[in-house]
């Protein structure tokens, strides 16, 4: 099933039909260990509707975290961008290490939803989108849902010095998620594919596709490390790492359109902009 957040409530898509839940408390609704089973039991009491509402980012007050260097392509890209600073060895080591790279990505109020803008930094010359399967885990640390994430990155800032990672990754509208929270009966298929397209002035300037089975680490492994010494009272979103990276000559421009598709979840579309002071 899929959960869509709207200004009026929550829309549930189940067996190609749509149902309306008037609750505006996204946090309480999704933060349940048996989310699929509990919502399925509620559906007979809900009204079936025609889906015509504008959808929002599928998030309440949760934090968004991210994982790094979980795919070989990400390892290669991070080593390439940081070779002049001498930091390439760190990314090589973390790919093989027991402990994954985890970092805070965004507060809910800085994140973008479907059809909203994502920003590139004005003090960066090398900006890229990073399409990522994004987990949603409940307070107990159980993965109960999935969405699409766009982990916007300033590669020149990150490559200059690893200590600049927060500035390269964490800024206004540097994260986008959506279009829904996908809540399956069982974990997502490891052969699930992620596709990204970038459109510039009506022309496709990048296209790539990969399966999440190319990921080195297990989803449960990433969540287990994230929850060490951490508590998430309303659950948490975790981007699982970059699987598609445009080549080193590519940088986003204002008005570019980024389309990220995961068939089971849908398509997240955002337009590139810059922050206006």
Tab-separated table of C-alpha atoms in Angstrom:
chain	number	residue	atom	x	y	z
A	1	UNK	CA	0.000	0.000	0.000
A	2	UNK	CA	0.974	3.654	-0.375
A	3	UNK	CA	0.359	6.553	1.984
A	4	UNK	CA	0.040	10.094	0.616
A	5	UNK	CA	0.086	13.139	2.873
A	6	UNK	CA	-2.227	16.014	1.961
A	7	UNK	CA	-3.345	19.228	3.648
A	8	UNK	CA	-6.687	17.600	4.505
A	9	UNK	CA	-5.474	14.247	5.750
A	10	UNK	CA	-3.899	10.983	4.623
A	11	UNK	CA	-4.829	9.115	1.453
A	12	UNK	CA	-4.251	5.368	1.425
A	13	UNK	CA	-3.803	3.538	-1.862
A	14	UNK	CA	-4.584	-0.170	-1.534
A	15	UNK	CA	-5.426	-2.659	-4.301
A	16	UNK	CA	-5.750	0.191	-6.834
A	17	UNK	CA	-8.354	1.986	-4.717
A	18	UNK	CA	-7.987	5.150	-2.627
A	19	UNK	CA	-9.250	5.719	0.912
A	20	UNK	CA	-9.301	8.859	3.031
A	21	UNK	CA	-8.112	9.073	6.649
A	22	UNK	CA	-8.974	12.406	8.212
A	23	UNK	CA	-6.060	12.293	10.669
A	24	UNK	CA	-3.633	15.179	10.294
A	25	UNK	CA	-1.160	13.608	12.731
A	26	UNK	CA	1.275	11.925	10.349
A	27	UNK	CA	3.691	11.088	13.171
A	28	UNK	CA	1.214	8.980	15.132
A	29	UNK	CA	-0.270	7.364	12.044
A	30	UNK	CA	2.972	5.999	10.575
A	31	UNK	CA	5.005	5.343	13.725
A	32	UNK	CA	3.705	1.809	14.314
A	33	UNK	CA	5.660	-1.447	14.225
A	34	UNK	CA	2.874	-3.355	12.443
A	35	UNK	CA	1.961	-0.507	10.136
A	36	UNK	CA	0.835	-2.560	7.122
A	37	UNK	CA	-1.375	-4.904	9.138
A	38	UNK	CA	-2.920	-2.135	11.216
A	39	UNK	CA	-3.784	0.076	8.251
A	40	UNK	CA	-5.200	-2.879	6.325
A	41	UNK	CA	-7.492	-3.591	9.279
A	42	UNK	CA	-8.669	0.053	9.296
A	43	UNK	CA	-9.464	0.285	5.564
A	44	UNK	CA	-12.980	-1.287	5.739
A	45	UNK	CA	-14.060	1.603	7.990
A	46	UNK	CA	-12.752	4.296	5.613
A	47	UNK	CA	-14.472	6.047	2.704
A	48	UNK	CA	-13.291	5.273	-0.822
A	49	UNK	CA	-12.488	8.441	-2.781
A	50	UNK	CA	-11.256	9.755	-6.102
A	51	UNK	CA	-7.642	10.878	-5.764
A	52	UNK	CA	-7.403	14.558	-6.666
A	53	UNK	CA	-5.562	16.193	-3.792
A	54	UNK	CA	-2.189	17.932	-3.995
A	55	UNK	CA	0.334	15.758	-2.195
A	56	UNK	CA	2.930	16.934	0.285
A	57	UNK	CA	6.235	15.493	1.423
A	58	UNK	CA	5.430	12.278	3.327
A	59	UNK	CA	6.913	13.483	6.592
A	60	UNK	CA	5.754	14.826	9.940
A	61	UNK	CA	8.405	15.938	12.398
A	62	UNK	CA	10.887	13.151	11.652
A	63	UNK	CA	14.562	13.795	10.990
A	64	UNK	CA	16.127	12.687	7.712
A	65	UNK	CA	19.488	10.942	7.962
A	66	UNK	CA	21.696	9.574	5.208
A	67	UNK	CA	24.233	6.846	4.513
A	68	UNK	CA	27.363	7.279	2.436
A	69	UNK	CA	29.570	5.047	0.301
A	70	UNK	CA	27.202	2.072	0.308
A	71	UNK	CA	27.542	1.465	-3.453
A	72	UNK	CA	30.743	1.017	-5.448
A	73	UNK	CA	29.775	3.928	-7.723
A	74	UNK	CA	29.526	6.205	-4.714
A	75	UNK	CA	32.925	5.050	-3.470
A	76	UNK	CA	34.482	5.845	-6.851
A	77	UNK	CA	32.814	9.271	-7.077
A	78	UNK	CA	33.770	10.322	-3.554
A	79	UNK	CA	37.390	9.196	-4.078
A	80	UNK	CA	37.581	11.092	-7.364
A	81	UNK	CA	36.222	14.360	-5.961
A	82	UNK	CA	38.545	14.252	-2.921
A	83	UNK	CA	41.812	13.043	-4.463
A	84	UNK	CA	43.403	16.500	-4.562
A	85	UNK	CA	42.745	17.032	-0.857
A	86	UNK	CA	44.303	13.673	-0.031
A	87	UNK	CA	41.081	12.434	1.546
A	88	UNK	CA	40.279	9.722	-1.030
A	89	UNK	CA	41.652	7.030	1.264
A	90	UNK	CA	38.927	7.718	3.846
A	91	UNK	CA	36.176	6.813	1.400
A	92	UNK	CA	38.022	3.667	0.356
A	93	UNK	CA	38.313	2.615	3.987
A	94	UNK	CA	34.695	3.315	4.948
A	95	UNK	CA	33.382	1.197	2.063
A	96	UNK	CA	35.182	-1.812	3.547
A	97	UNK	CA	34.789	-0.942	7.238
A	98	UNK	CA	32.356	-2.560	9.631
A	99	UNK	CA	30.944	0.821	10.676
A	100	UNK	CA	29.041	2.663	7.908
A	101	UNK	CA	29.117	6.378	7.213
A	102	UNK	CA	25.977	7.966	8.654
A	103	UNK	CA	25.192	11.665	8.815
A	104	UNK	CA	22.326	14.007	9.555
A	105	UNK	CA	20.753	15.229	6.331
A	106	UNK	CA	17.742	17.427	7.009
A	107	UNK	CA	15.091	18.628	9.414
A	108	UNK	CA	11.546	18.099	8.204
A	109	UNK	CA	10.965	21.825	7.702
A	110	UNK	CA	13.937	22.129	5.312
A	111	UNK	CA	12.952	19.156	3.155
A	112	UNK	CA	11.135	19.401	-0.179
A	113	UNK	CA	8.252	17.285	-1.375
A	114	UNK	CA	6.899	16.283	-4.792
A	115	UNK	CA	6.932	19.063	-7.412
A	116	UNK	CA	8.775	21.433	-5.062
A	117	UNK	CA	12.168	23.007	-5.685
A	118	UNK	CA	15.482	21.612	-4.538
A	119	UNK	CA	18.330	24.072	-4.102
A	120	UNK	CA	21.909	24.241	-5.280
A	121	UNK	CA	24.363	26.330	-3.282
A	122	UNK	CA	25.446	29.675	-4.713
A	123	UNK	CA	28.955	29.132	-3.309
A	124	UNK	CA	29.408	25.815	-5.141
A	125	UNK	CA	30.264	25.142	-8.773
A	126	UNK	CA	29.670	21.374	-8.785
A	127	UNK	CA	26.211	20.271	-7.677
A	128	UNK	CA	24.495	16.952	-8.302
A	129	UNK	CA	21.339	15.091	-7.281
A	130	UNK	CA	21.761	11.692	-5.643
A	131	UNK	CA	18.803	9.288	-5.962
A	132	UNK	CA	18.381	7.023	-2.966
A	133	UNK	CA	15.968	4.440	-1.670
A	134	UNK	CA	14.925	5.883	1.686
A	135	UNK	CA	13.852	3.791	4.651
A	136	UNK	CA	11.303	4.732	7.274
A	137	UNK	CA	11.849	3.062	10.644
A	138	UNK	CA	9.583	3.275	13.691
A	139	UNK	CA	10.715	4.346	17.130
A	140	UNK	CA	11.683	0.744	17.912
A	141	UNK	CA	13.975	0.604	14.873
A	142	UNK	CA	11.738	-1.575	12.702
A	143	UNK	CA	11.690	-0.729	8.976
A	144	UNK	CA	8.015	-0.326	8.086
A	145	UNK	CA	8.111	1.759	4.911
A	146	UNK	CA	10.078	3.219	2.029
A	147	UNK	CA	10.131	6.375	-0.041
A	148	UNK	CA	12.306	8.011	-2.706
A	149	UNK	CA	15.001	10.420	-1.602
A	150	UNK	CA	17.103	13.009	-3.397
A	151	UNK	CA	20.307	13.719	-1.457
A	152	UNK	CA	21.467	16.955	-3.093
A	153	UNK	CA	25.242	17.398	-2.840
A	154	UNK	CA	27.864	20.049	-3.520
A	155	UNK	CA	30.697	17.847	-4.685
A	156	UNK	CA	33.397	20.513	-4.823
A	157	UNK	CA	32.802	21.544	-1.220
A	158	UNK	CA	32.741	17.948	-0.042
A	159	UNK	CA	35.853	17.100	-2.040
A	160	UNK	CA	37.856	20.047	-0.764
A	161	UNK	CA	37.852	18.719	2.785
A	162	UNK	CA	35.883	15.887	4.469
A	163	UNK	CA	35.148	18.239	7.368
A	164	UNK	CA	33.028	20.321	5.001
A	165	UNK	CA	30.532	17.459	4.558
A	166	UNK	CA	27.776	19.199	6.572
A	167	UNK	CA	27.980	22.268	4.330
A	168	UNK	CA	27.987	20.122	1.196
A	169	UNK	CA	25.011	18.070	2.321
A	170	UNK	CA	22.947	20.054	4.842
A	171	UNK	CA	21.399	23.292	3.678
A	172	UNK	CA	17.969	24.649	2.767
A	173	UNK	CA	16.024	22.257	0.496
A	174	UNK	CA	19.010	19.937	0.081
A	175	UNK	CA	16.760	16.925	0.626
A	176	UNK	CA	13.598	15.872	-1.156
A	177	UNK	CA	11.412	12.852	-0.410
A	178	UNK	CA	8.216	11.428	-1.891
A	179	UNK	CA	5.831	11.055	-3.531
A	180	UNK	CA	4.468	8.668	-0.881
A	181	UNK	CA	5.402	6.321	1.909
A	182	UNK	CA	5.334	2.813	0.458
A	183	UNK	CA	4.247	0.294	3.097
A	184	UNK	CA	4.608	-3.276	1.829
A	185	UNK	CA	3.587	-6.476	3.565
A	186	UNK	CA	7.199	-7.712	3.380
A	187	UNK	CA	10.585	-6.005	2.784
A	188	UNK	CA	11.120	-4.394	-0.607
A	189	UNK	CA	12.435	-6.677	-3.359
A	190	UNK	CA	16.254	-6.508	-3.565
A	191	UNK	CA	15.996	-6.448	-7.370
A	192	UNK	CA	14.079	-3.171	-7.216
A	193	UNK	CA	15.487	-0.619	-9.648
A	194	UNK	CA	16.141	3.107	-9.293
A	195	UNK	CA	16.089	5.327	-12.373
A	196	UNK	CA	17.141	8.973	-12.547
A	197	UNK	CA	16.676	11.398	-15.412
A	198	UNK	CA	17.742	15.030	-15.564
A	199	UNK	CA	15.935	17.291	-18.032
A	200	UNK	CA	17.419	20.623	-19.146
A	201	UNK	CA	15.478	22.919	-21.455
A	202	UNK	CA	13.357	19.993	-22.610
A	203	UNK	CA	16.313	17.706	-23.348
A	204	UNK	CA	17.499	14.724	-21.337
A	205	UNK	CA	21.066	15.408	-20.198
A	206	UNK	CA	21.462	12.440	-17.861
A	207	UNK	CA	19.841	9.030	-17.508
A	208	UNK	CA	20.882	6.123	-15.354
A	209	UNK	CA	19.446	3.025	-13.730
A	210	UNK	CA	20.664	0.541	-11.134
A	211	UNK	CA	19.252	-2.175	-8.886
A	212	UNK	CA	19.395	-1.797	-5.122
A	213	UNK	CA	20.917	-5.281	-4.955
A	214	UNK	CA	24.211	-3.566	-5.832
A	215	UNK	CA	24.262	-2.091	-2.348
A	216	UNK	CA	27.051	-3.405	-0.130
A	217	UNK	CA	25.245	-3.115	3.210
A	218	UNK	CA	21.897	-4.442	4.409
A	219	UNK	CA	19.110	-2.029	5.280
A	220	UNK	CA	18.782	-3.518	8.744
A	221	UNK	CA	22.515	-3.045	9.289
A	222	UNK	CA	22.291	0.681	8.561
A	223	UNK	CA	19.307	1.116	10.869
A	224	UNK	CA	21.035	-0.818	13.643
A	225	UNK	CA	24.045	1.511	13.545
A	226	UNK	CA	21.823	4.601	13.326
A	227	UNK	CA	19.905	3.582	16.448
A	228	UNK	CA	23.030	3.023	18.507
A	229	UNK	CA	22.916	5.649	21.280
A	230	UNK	CA	20.091	7.454	19.442
A	231	UNK	CA	16.349	7.757	20.043
A	232	UNK	CA	13.798	8.827	17.447
A	233	UNK	CA	10.466	9.546	19.178
A	234	UNK	CA	8.474	9.687	15.925
A	235	UNK	CA	10.604	7.353	13.813
A	236	UNK	CA	13.222	8.396	11.268
A	237	UNK	CA	13.952	8.493	7.536
A	238	UNK	CA	17.282	7.102	6.354
A	239	UNK	CA	18.597	7.577	2.815
A	240	UNK	CA	20.550	4.437	1.952
A	241	UNK	CA	23.313	5.795	-0.262
A	242	UNK	CA	24.022	7.006	-3.744
A	243	UNK	CA	23.782	4.508	-6.560
A	244	UNK	CA	23.771	6.848	-9.570
A	245	UNK	CA	26.212	9.750	-9.956
A	246	UNK	CA	26.586	11.875	-13.119
A	247	UNK	CA	30.109	12.038	-14.485
A	248	UNK	CA	32.632	14.554	-13.191
A	249	UNK	CA	31.923	17.099	-15.934
A	250	UNK	CA	28.252	17.458	-14.996
A	251	UNK	CA	26.750	20.054	-12.657
A	252	UNK	CA	23.114	21.006	-12.114
A	253	UNK	CA	21.751	24.309	-13.349
A	254	UNK	CA	18.777	26.378	-12.249
A	255	UNK	CA	15.523	25.107	-13.815
A	256	UNK	CA	16.876	21.598	-14.396
A	257	UNK	CA	14.244	18.979	-13.631
A	258	UNK	CA	15.272	15.879	-11.651
A	259	UNK	CA	13.096	12.781	-12.013
A	260	UNK	CA	13.755	9.795	-9.747
A	261	UNK	CA	11.647	6.672	-10.183
A	262	UNK	CA	11.305	3.494	-8.153
A	263	UNK	CA	8.474	1.466	-9.724
A	264	UNK	CA	7.052	0.164	-6.451
A	265	UNK	CA	6.952	3.671	-4.952
A	266	UNK	CA	6.374	6.061	-7.847
A	267	UNK	CA	8.277	9.051	-9.193
A	268	UNK	CA	9.731	12.029	-7.342
A	269	UNK	CA	10.071	15.129	-9.525
A	270	UNK	CA	11.766	18.340	-8.413
A	271	UNK	CA	13.003	21.477	-10.149
A	272	UNK	CA	16.392	22.996	-9.335
A	273	UNK	CA	16.515	26.520	-7.903
A	274	UNK	CA	18.681	28.704	-5.694
A	275	UNK	CA	17.761	30.186	-2.340
A	276	UNK	CA	16.607	33.799	-2.534
A	277	UNK	CA	17.804	35.873	0.405
